Amino acid sequence: MPDSRIFAFSRSDDVFFGILHSRFHEAWSFGTCSWHGVGNDPTYNSAGVFETFPFPEGLTPDIPAVRYEKDSRAIAISQVAKRLDDLRNAWLNPSDLVQIKPEVVPGYPDQILPKDIVSHAILRERALTNLYNRRPQWLVDAHSDLDAAVAGAYGWPTDISEDQALANLLVLLRHKFLT
């Protein structure tokens, strides 16, 4: 059941998706999130995590994607983010297990349905949590490519350490609030 800890972003561009799925945003999230429950689980929140995260200059959420679509940094992130999304979707809903049926209600996405009862049982195990717990090499490689593109957008080396990236993000955040 959804509660106040569910967040939806009204963006659908691959650059935004890519930046939020980079290791830099993940590290920022764990450093600025709330911790709740018996397991002291991280909880993403808008004020503490998203609103303070310093996006690369010129690729911020307040700028419509169409305004930076020709920016080489945006193109690089977009390409690898789209690839990550395509790979994940292919794993979640492989064509040999699902059928796509057009939605009858305008404005809604097509329906993705299991082809049969065996497919249904297999698909029940295919969730993003399970995928990320398994971390197959293709997923690791796709994230590595994404991290390299996002690092490039910041002007950082691709092998920047997490500590150095967080220090750089803090400098960008201070600059954002001082200007």
Coordinates of N, CA and C in Angstrom, one line a residue:
M1 N 0.8 -1.2 0.0 CA 0.0 0.0 0.0 C 0.9 1.2 0.0
P2 N 0.7 2.1 -0.9 CA 1.5 3.4 -1.0 C 1.3 4.2 0.2
D3 N 2.4 4.9 0.6 CA 2.3 5.9 1.7 C 3.0 7.1 1.3
S4 N 3.3 8.0 2.3 CA 4.0 9.2 2.0 C 5.4 9.1 1.5
R5 N 6.0 7.9 1.6 CA 7.4 7.7 1.1 C 7.5 7.3 -0.3
I6 N 6.4 7.3 -1.1 CA 6.4 7.0 -2.5 C 6.7 8.3 -3.2
F7 N 7.6 8.3 -4.2 CA 7.9 9.5 -4.9 C 7.8 9.2 -6.4
A8 N 7.2 10.2 -7.1 CA 7.1 10.1 -8.6 C 7.6 11.4 -9.1
F9 N 8.4 11.3 -10.1 CA 8.9 12.5 -10.8 C 8.2 12.7 -12.1
S10 N 7.8 13.9 -12.3 CA 7.1 14.2 -13.6 C 8.0 14.5 -14.7
R11 N 9.0 13.6 -14.9 CA 9.9 13.7 -16.0 C 10.0 12.3 -16.6
S12 N 10.2 12.3 -17.9 CA 10.3 11.0 -18.6 C 11.5 10.9 -19.5
D13 N 12.5 11.9 -19.4 CA 13.6 11.9 -20.2 C 14.7 11.0 -19.7
D14 N 15.5 10.5 -20.6 CA 16.6 9.5 -20.2 C 17.7 10.2 -19.5
V15 N 17.9 11.5 -19.7 CA 19.0 12.2 -19.0 C 18.7 12.2 -17.5
F16 N 17.5 12.6 -17.1 CA 17.0 12.7 -15.8 C 17.1 11.3 -15.1
F17 N 16.6 10.3 -15.8 CA 16.6 8.9 -15.4 C 18.1 8.5 -15.1
G18 N 18.9 8.8 -16.0 CA 20.3 8.4 -15.9 C 21.0 9.0 -14.8
I19 N 20.9 10.3 -14.6 CA 21.5 11.0 -13.4 C 21.0 10.4 -12.1
L20 N 19.7 10.2 -12.0 CA 19.2 9.6 -10.7 C 19.6 8.2 -10.5
H21 N 20.0 7.5 -11.6 CA 20.4 6.1 -11.4 C 22.0 5.9 -11.4
S22 N 22.7 7.0 -11.3 CA 24.1 7.0 -11.3 C 24.6 6.7 -9.8
R23 N 25.8 6.2 -9.7 CA 26.3 5.9 -8.4 C 26.5 7.2 -7.6
F24 N 26.6 8.3 -8.3 CA 26.8 9.6 -7.6 C 25.5 10.0 -6.8
H25 N 24.4 9.8 -7.5 CA 23.1 10.1 -6.8 C 22.8 9.1 -5.8
E26 N 23.2 7.8 -6.0 CA 23.0 6.8 -5.0 C 23.8 7.1 -3.8
A27 N 25.0 7.5 -3.9 CA 25.9 7.8 -2.8 C 25.3 9.0 -2.0
W28 N 24.8 10.0 -2.8 CA 24.2 11.2 -2.2 C 23.0 10.8 -1.4
S29 N 22.2 9.9 -2.0 CA 20.9 9.5 -1.4 C 21.2 8.8 0.0
F30 N 22.2 7.9 0.0 CA 22.5 7.2 1.3 C 23.1 8.2 2.3
G31 N 23.8 9.2 1.8 CA 24.4 10.2 2.7 C 23.4 11.2 3.3
T32 N 22.3 11.4 2.6 CA 21.3 12.5 3.0 C 19.9 12.0 3.3
C33 N 19.7 10.7 3.2 CA 18.3 10.2 3.4 C 18.0 10.0 4.9
S34 N 16.8 9.7 5.2 CA 16.3 9.3 6.5 C 16.5 7.8 6.7
W35 N 16.5 7.4 7.9 CA 16.6 5.9 8.2 C 15.5 5.6 9.1
H36 N 14.8 4.5 8.8 CA 13.5 4.1 9.5 C 13.4 2.6 9.7
G37 N 12.6 2.3 10.7 CA 12.2 0.9 10.9 C 13.2 0.1 11.7
V38 N 12.8 -1.2 11.9 CA 13.6 -2.1 12.7 C 15.0 -2.4 12.0
G39 N 15.0 -2.5 10.7 CA 16.2 -2.7 9.9 C 17.0 -1.4 9.6
N40 N 16.5 -0.3 10.2 CA 17.1 1.0 9.9 C 17.3 1.2 8.4
D41 N 16.2 1.0 7.7 CA 16.2 1.1 6.2 C 16.3 2.5 5.7
P42 N 17.0 2.8 4.6 CA 17.1 4.1 4.1 C 15.7 4.5 3.4
T43 N 15.4 5.8 3.6 CA 14.1 6.3 3.0 C 14.5 7.6 2.3
Y44 N 14.2 7.5 1.0 CA 14.4 8.7 0.1 C 13.4 9.7 0.4
N45 N 13.8 11.0 0.5 CA 12.9 12.0 0.7 C 13.2 13.2 -0.1
S46 N 12.2 13.9 -0.5 CA 12.4 15.0 -1.4 C 13.3 16.2 -0.9
A47 N 13.0 16.6 0.3 CA 13.7 17.8 0.9 C 15.1 17.5 1.1
G48 N 15.4 16.3 1.7 CA 16.8 16.0 2.1 C 17.6 15.5 1.1
V49 N 17.0 14.8 0.1 CA 17.8 14.1 -0.9 C 17.7 14.8 -2.3
F50 N 16.5 14.8 -2.8 CA 16.4 15.2 -4.2 C 16.6 16.7 -4.4
E51 N 16.0 17.5 -3.5 CA 16.1 19.0 -3.6 C 17.5 19.5 -3.3
T52 N 18.3 18.8 -2.6 CA 19.7 19.2 -2.4 C 20.7 18.6 -3.3
F53 N 20.3 17.7 -4.1 CA 21.3 17.0 -5.0 C 21.7 18.0 -6.2
P54 N 23.0 18.3 -6.3 CA 23.4 19.2 -7.3 C 23.6 18.4 -8.7
F55 N 22.7 18.6 -9.5 CA 22.7 18.0 -10.9 C 23.9 18.7 -11.7
P56 N 24.4 18.1 -12.7 CA 25.4 18.8 -13.5 C 24.8 20.1 -14.1
E57 N 25.7 21.1 -14.2 CA 25.3 22.4 -14.7 C 24.6 22.3 -16.0
G58 N 23.5 22.9 -16.2 CA 22.8 22.9 -17.5 C 21.9 21.7 -17.7
L59 N 21.9 20.7 -16.8 CA 21.1 19.5 -16.9 C 20.2 19.3 -15.7
T60 N 19.8 20.4 -15.1 CA 19.0 20.4 -13.9 C 17.5 20.2 -14.2
P61 N 16.8 19.7 -13.2 CA 15.4 19.3 -13.4 C 14.5 20.5 -13.8
D62 N 14.9 21.7 -13.5 CA 14.1 22.9 -13.8 C 14.2 23.3 -15.3
I63 N 15.1 22.6 -16.0 CA 15.3 22.9 -17.4 C 14.6 21.8 -18.3
P64 N 13.7 22.1 -19.2 CA 13.1 21.1 -20.0 C 14.1 20.4 -20.8
A65 N 13.9 19.1 -20.9 CA 14.9 18.2 -21.7 C 15.2 18.7 -23.1
V66 N 14.2 19.2 -23.7 CA 14.3 19.7 -25.1 C 15.4 20.8 -25.2
R67 N 15.6 21.5 -24.1 CA 16.6 22.6 -24.2 C 18.0 22.1 -24.1
Y68 N 18.2 20.9 -23.7 CA 19.6 20.4 -23.6 C 19.8 19.2 -24.5
E69 N 18.8 18.9 -25.3 CA 18.9 17.6 -26.1 C 20.1 17.5 -27.0
K70 N 20.7 18.7 -27.4 CA 21.9 18.6 -28.3 C 23.2 18.8 -27.5
D71 N 23.1 18.9 -26.2 CA 24.3 19.0 -25.4 C 25.0 17.6 -25.4
S72 N 26.3 17.6 -25.7 CA 27.0 16.3 -25.8 C 26.9 15.5 -24.5
R73 N 26.9 16.1 -23.4 CA 26.8 15.4 -22.1 C 25.5 14.8 -22.0
A74 N 24.4 15.5 -22.4 CA 23.1 14.9 -22.3 C 22.9 13.8 -23.3
I75 N 23.5 13.9 -24.4 CA 23.4 12.8 -25.4 C 24.1 11.5 -24.9
A76 N 25.3 11.7 -24.3 CA 26.0 10.6 -23.7 C 25.2 9.9 -22.6
I77 N 24.7 10.7 -21.7 CA 23.9 10.1 -20.6 C 22.6 9.4 -21.1
S78 N 22.0 10.1 -22.0 CA 20.7 9.6 -22.6 C 20.9 8.2 -23.2
Q79 N 22.0 8.1 -24.0 CA 22.2 6.9 -24.7 C 22.4 5.7 -23.8
V80 N 23.3 5.9 -22.8 CA 23.5 4.8 -21.9 C 22.4 4.5 -20.9
A81 N 21.7 5.6 -20.5 CA 20.5 5.4 -19.6 C 19.4 4.7 -20.4
K82 N 19.2 5.0 -21.6 CA 18.2 4.3 -22.4 C 18.6 2.8 -22.5
R83 N 19.9 2.5 -22.7 CA 20.3 1.2 -22.8 C 20.1 0.4 -21.5
L84 N 20.4 1.1 -20.4 CA 20.1 0.4 -19.1 C 18.6 0.1 -18.9
D85 N 17.8 1.1 -19.3 CA 16.3 0.9 -19.2 C 15.9 -0.3 -20.1
D86 N 16.4 -0.3 -21.3 CA 16.0 -1.4 -22.3 C 16.5 -2.7 -21.7
L87 N 17.7 -2.8 -21.2 CA 18.2 -4.1 -20.7 C 17.3 -4.6 -19.5
R88 N 17.0 -3.6 -18.6 CA 16.2 -4.0 -17.4 C 14.8 -4.5 -17.9
N89 N 14.2 -3.7 -18.8 CA 12.9 -4.1 -19.3 C 12.9 -5.4 -20.0
A90 N 14.0 -5.7 -20.7 CA 14.1 -7.0 -21.4 C 14.2 -8.2 -20.4
W91 N 14.8 -7.9 -19.3 CA 14.9 -8.9 -18.2 C 13.6 -9.1 -17.5
L92 N 13.0 -7.9 -17.2 CA 11.7 -8.0 -16.5 C 10.6 -8.6 -17.3
N93 N 10.5 -8.3 -18.6 CA 9.4 -8.7 -19.4 C 10.0 -9.3 -20.7
P94 N 10.6 -10.4 -20.7 CA 11.2 -11.0 -21.9 C 10.1 -11.4 -22.9
S95 N 10.4 -11.1 -24.2 CA 9.4 -11.3 -25.2 C 8.9 -12.8 -25.3
D96 N 9.7 -13.7 -24.9 CA 9.2 -15.1 -24.9 C 8.3 -15.4 -23.8
L97 N 8.1 -14.5 -22.8 CA 7.2 -14.8 -21.7 C 6.0 -13.9 -21.6
V98 N 6.1 -12.8 -22.4 CA 5.0 -11.8 -22.3 C 4.3 -11.5 -23.6
Q99 N 3.1 -11.0 -23.6 CA 2.4 -10.5 -24.8 C 2.0 -9.1 -24.5
I100 N 2.1 -8.3 -25.5 CA 1.7 -6.9 -25.3 C 0.4 -6.7 -25.9
K101 N -0.6 -6.2 -25.1 CA -1.9 -5.9 -25.6 C -2.2 -4.4 -25.6
P102 N -2.7 -3.9 -26.6 CA -3.0 -2.4 -26.6 C -4.0 -2.1 -25.5
E103 N -3.8 -1.0 -24.8 CA -4.7 -0.5 -23.8 C -5.9 0.1 -24.5
V104 N -7.1 -0.2 -23.9 CA -8.3 0.4 -24.5 C -8.6 1.8 -24.0
V105 N -8.0 2.2 -22.9 CA -8.2 3.5 -22.4 C -7.1 4.4 -22.9
P106 N -7.5 5.5 -23.6 CA -6.5 6.4 -24.2 C -5.6 7.0 -23.1
G107 N -4.3 7.2 -23.4 CA -3.4 7.8 -22.5 C -2.7 6.8 -21.6
Y108 N -3.2 5.6 -21.5 CA -2.5 4.6 -20.6 C -1.6 3.7 -21.5
P109 N -0.6 3.2 -20.8 CA 0.4 2.3 -21.6 C -0.3 1.0 -21.9
D110 N 0.3 0.4 -22.9 CA -0.1 -1.0 -23.3 C 0.0 -1.9 -22.1
Q111 N -0.8 -3.0 -22.2 CA -0.8 -4.0 -21.1 C 0.3 -5.0 -21.4
I112 N 1.1 -5.4 -20.4 CA 2.1 -6.4 -20.5 C 1.6 -7.6 -19.7
L113 N 1.3 -8.7 -20.4 CA 0.6 -9.8 -19.8 C 1.5 -11.1 -20.0
P114 N 1.5 -12.0 -19.0 CA 2.2 -13.3 -19.2 C 1.5 -14.1 -20.3
K115 N 2.3 -14.8 -21.1 CA 1.7 -15.6 -22.2 C 0.9 -16.8 -21.7
D116 N 1.4 -17.3 -20.6 CA 0.7 -18.5 -20.0 C 1.0 -18.6 -18.5
I117 N 0.5 -19.7 -17.9 CA 0.6 -19.9 -16.5 C 2.1 -20.1 -16.1
V118 N 2.8 -20.8 -16.9 CA 4.3 -21.0 -16.6 C 5.0 -19.7 -16.7
S119 N 4.7 -18.9 -17.7 CA 5.3 -17.6 -17.8 C 5.0 -16.7 -16.6
H120 N 3.7 -16.8 -16.2 CA 3.3 -16.0 -15.0 C 4.1 -16.4 -13.8
A121 N 4.4 -17.6 -13.6 CA 5.2 -18.1 -12.4 C 6.6 -17.5 -12.5
I122 N 7.2 -17.6 -13.7 CA 8.6 -17.1 -13.9 C 8.6 -15.6 -13.7
L123 N 7.6 -14.9 -14.3 CA 7.6 -13.4 -14.2 C 7.4 -12.9 -12.7
R124 N 6.8 -13.7 -11.9 CA 6.6 -13.3 -10.5 C 7.9 -13.1 -9.8
E125 N 8.9 -13.8 -10.2 CA 10.2 -13.7 -9.6 C 11.1 -12.6 -10.2
R126 N 10.6 -12.0 -11.3 CA 11.4 -11.0 -12.0 C 11.0 -9.6 -11.5
A127 N 11.6 -9.2 -10.5 CA 11.4 -7.8 -9.9 C 12.7 -7.1 -9.9
L128 N 12.7 -5.8 -9.9 CA 14.0 -5.0 -9.9 C 14.8 -5.4 -8.7
T129 N 14.2 -5.6 -7.5 CA 14.9 -5.9 -6.3 C 15.7 -7.2 -6.6
N130 N 15.0 -8.2 -7.1 CA 15.7 -9.5 -7.4 C 16.8 -9.3 -8.4
L131 N 16.6 -8.5 -9.4 CA 17.6 -8.3 -10.4 C 18.9 -7.6 -9.8
Y132 N 18.6 -6.6 -9.0 CA 19.8 -5.9 -8.4 C 20.4 -6.7 -7.3
N133 N 19.7 -7.6 -6.6 CA 20.3 -8.5 -5.7 C 21.3 -9.5 -6.4
R134 N 20.9 -9.9 -7.6 CA 21.7 -10.9 -8.4 C 22.9 -10.2 -9.1
R135 N 22.7 -9.0 -9.5 CA 23.7 -8.2 -10.2 C 24.4 -8.9 -11.3
P136 N 23.7 -9.3 -12.3 CA 24.4 -10.0 -13.4 C 25.4 -9.0 -14.1
Q137 N 26.4 -9.6 -14.7 CA 27.5 -8.7 -15.3 C 27.0 -7.7 -16.3
W138 N 26.0 -8.0 -17.1 CA 25.4 -7.0 -18.0 C 24.9 -5.8 -17.3
L139 N 24.3 -6.0 -16.1 CA 23.8 -4.9 -15.3 C 24.9 -4.1 -14.7
V140 N 25.9 -4.7 -14.2 CA 27.1 -4.0 -13.7 C 27.7 -3.2 -14.8
D141 N 27.9 -3.8 -16.0 CA 28.5 -3.1 -17.1 C 27.6 -1.9 -17.6
A142 N 26.3 -2.0 -17.6 CA 25.4 -0.9 -18.0 C 25.5 0.2 -17.0
H143 N 25.6 -0.1 -15.7 CA 25.7 0.9 -14.7 C 27.1 1.6 -14.8
S144 N 28.1 0.8 -15.1 CA 29.5 1.4 -15.2 C 29.5 2.4 -16.4
D145 N 28.9 2.1 -17.5 CA 28.8 3.0 -18.6 C 28.0 4.2 -18.2
L146 N 26.9 4.1 -17.5 CA 26.1 5.2 -17.1 C 26.9 6.1 -16.1
D147 N 27.6 5.5 -15.2 CA 28.4 6.3 -14.2 C 29.5 7.1 -14.9
A148 N 30.1 6.5 -16.0 CA 31.1 7.2 -16.7 C 30.5 8.4 -17.5
A149 N 29.4 8.2 -18.0 CA 28.7 9.3 -18.7 C 28.3 10.5 -17.8
V150 N 27.8 10.1 -16.6 CA 27.4 11.1 -15.6 C 28.7 11.8 -15.1
A151 N 29.7 11.0 -14.8 CA 31.0 11.6 -14.3 C 31.5 12.6 -15.4
G152 N 31.4 12.3 -16.6 CA 31.8 13.2 -17.7 C 31.0 14.5 -17.7
A153 N 29.7 14.4 -17.4 CA 28.8 15.5 -17.4 C 29.3 16.5 -16.3
Y154 N 29.8 16.0 -15.2 CA 30.3 16.8 -14.1 C 31.8 17.3 -14.4
G155 N 32.4 16.7 -15.4 CA 33.8 17.0 -15.7 C 34.8 16.3 -14.8
W156 N 34.3 15.1 -14.3 CA 35.1 14.3 -13.4 C 35.7 13.1 -14.1
P157 N 36.8 12.6 -13.6 CA 37.3 11.3 -14.2 C 36.4 10.2 -13.9
T158 N 36.4 9.2 -14.8 CA 35.4 8.1 -14.7 C 35.7 7.2 -13.4
D159 N 36.9 7.3 -13.0 CA 37.3 6.4 -11.8 C 37.3 7.2 -10.5
I160 N 36.6 8.3 -10.5 CA 36.5 9.1 -9.3 C 36.0 8.3 -8.1
S161 N 36.6 8.4 -6.9 CA 36.2 7.7 -5.8 C 34.8 8.2 -5.3
E162 N 34.1 7.4 -4.5 CA 32.9 7.9 -4.0 C 33.1 9.1 -3.0
D163 N 34.1 9.0 -2.2 CA 34.4 10.1 -1.3 C 34.7 11.4 -2.0
Q164 N 35.5 11.3 -3.1 CA 35.8 12.5 -3.8 C 34.6 13.1 -4.6
A165 N 33.8 12.2 -5.1 CA 32.5 12.6 -5.8 C 31.6 13.3 -4.8
L166 N 31.5 12.7 -3.6 CA 30.6 13.4 -2.6 C 31.2 14.7 -2.2
A167 N 32.5 14.8 -2.0 CA 33.1 16.1 -1.7 C 32.9 17.1 -2.8
N168 N 33.0 16.7 -4.1 CA 32.7 17.6 -5.2 C 31.2 18.0 -5.2
L169 N 30.3 17.1 -4.9 CA 28.9 17.4 -4.9 C 28.6 18.5 -3.8
L170 N 29.3 18.3 -2.6 CA 29.1 19.3 -1.6 C 29.6 20.7 -2.0
V171 N 30.7 20.7 -2.7 CA 31.2 22.0 -3.2 C 30.2 22.6 -4.2
L172 N 29.6 21.8 -5.1 CA 28.6 22.3 -6.0 C 27.4 22.8 -5.2
L173 N 27.0 22.1 -4.2 CA 25.8 22.5 -3.4 C 26.1 23.8 -2.7
R174 N 27.2 24.0 -2.1 CA 27.6 25.2 -1.5 C 27.5 26.4 -2.5
H175 N 28.1 26.1 -3.7 CA 28.1 27.1 -4.7 C 26.7 27.5 -5.2
K176 N 25.9 26.5 -5.2 CA 24.5 26.7 -5.6 C 23.7 27.7 -4.7
F177 N 24.0 27.5 -3.4 CA 23.3 28.3 -2.4 C 24.0 29.6 -2.1
L178 N 25.2 29.8 -2.5 CA 25.9 31.0 -2.3 C 25.8 32.0 -3.5
T179 N 25.3 31.5 -4.6 CA 25.1 32.3 -5.8 C 23.7 32.6 -6.1

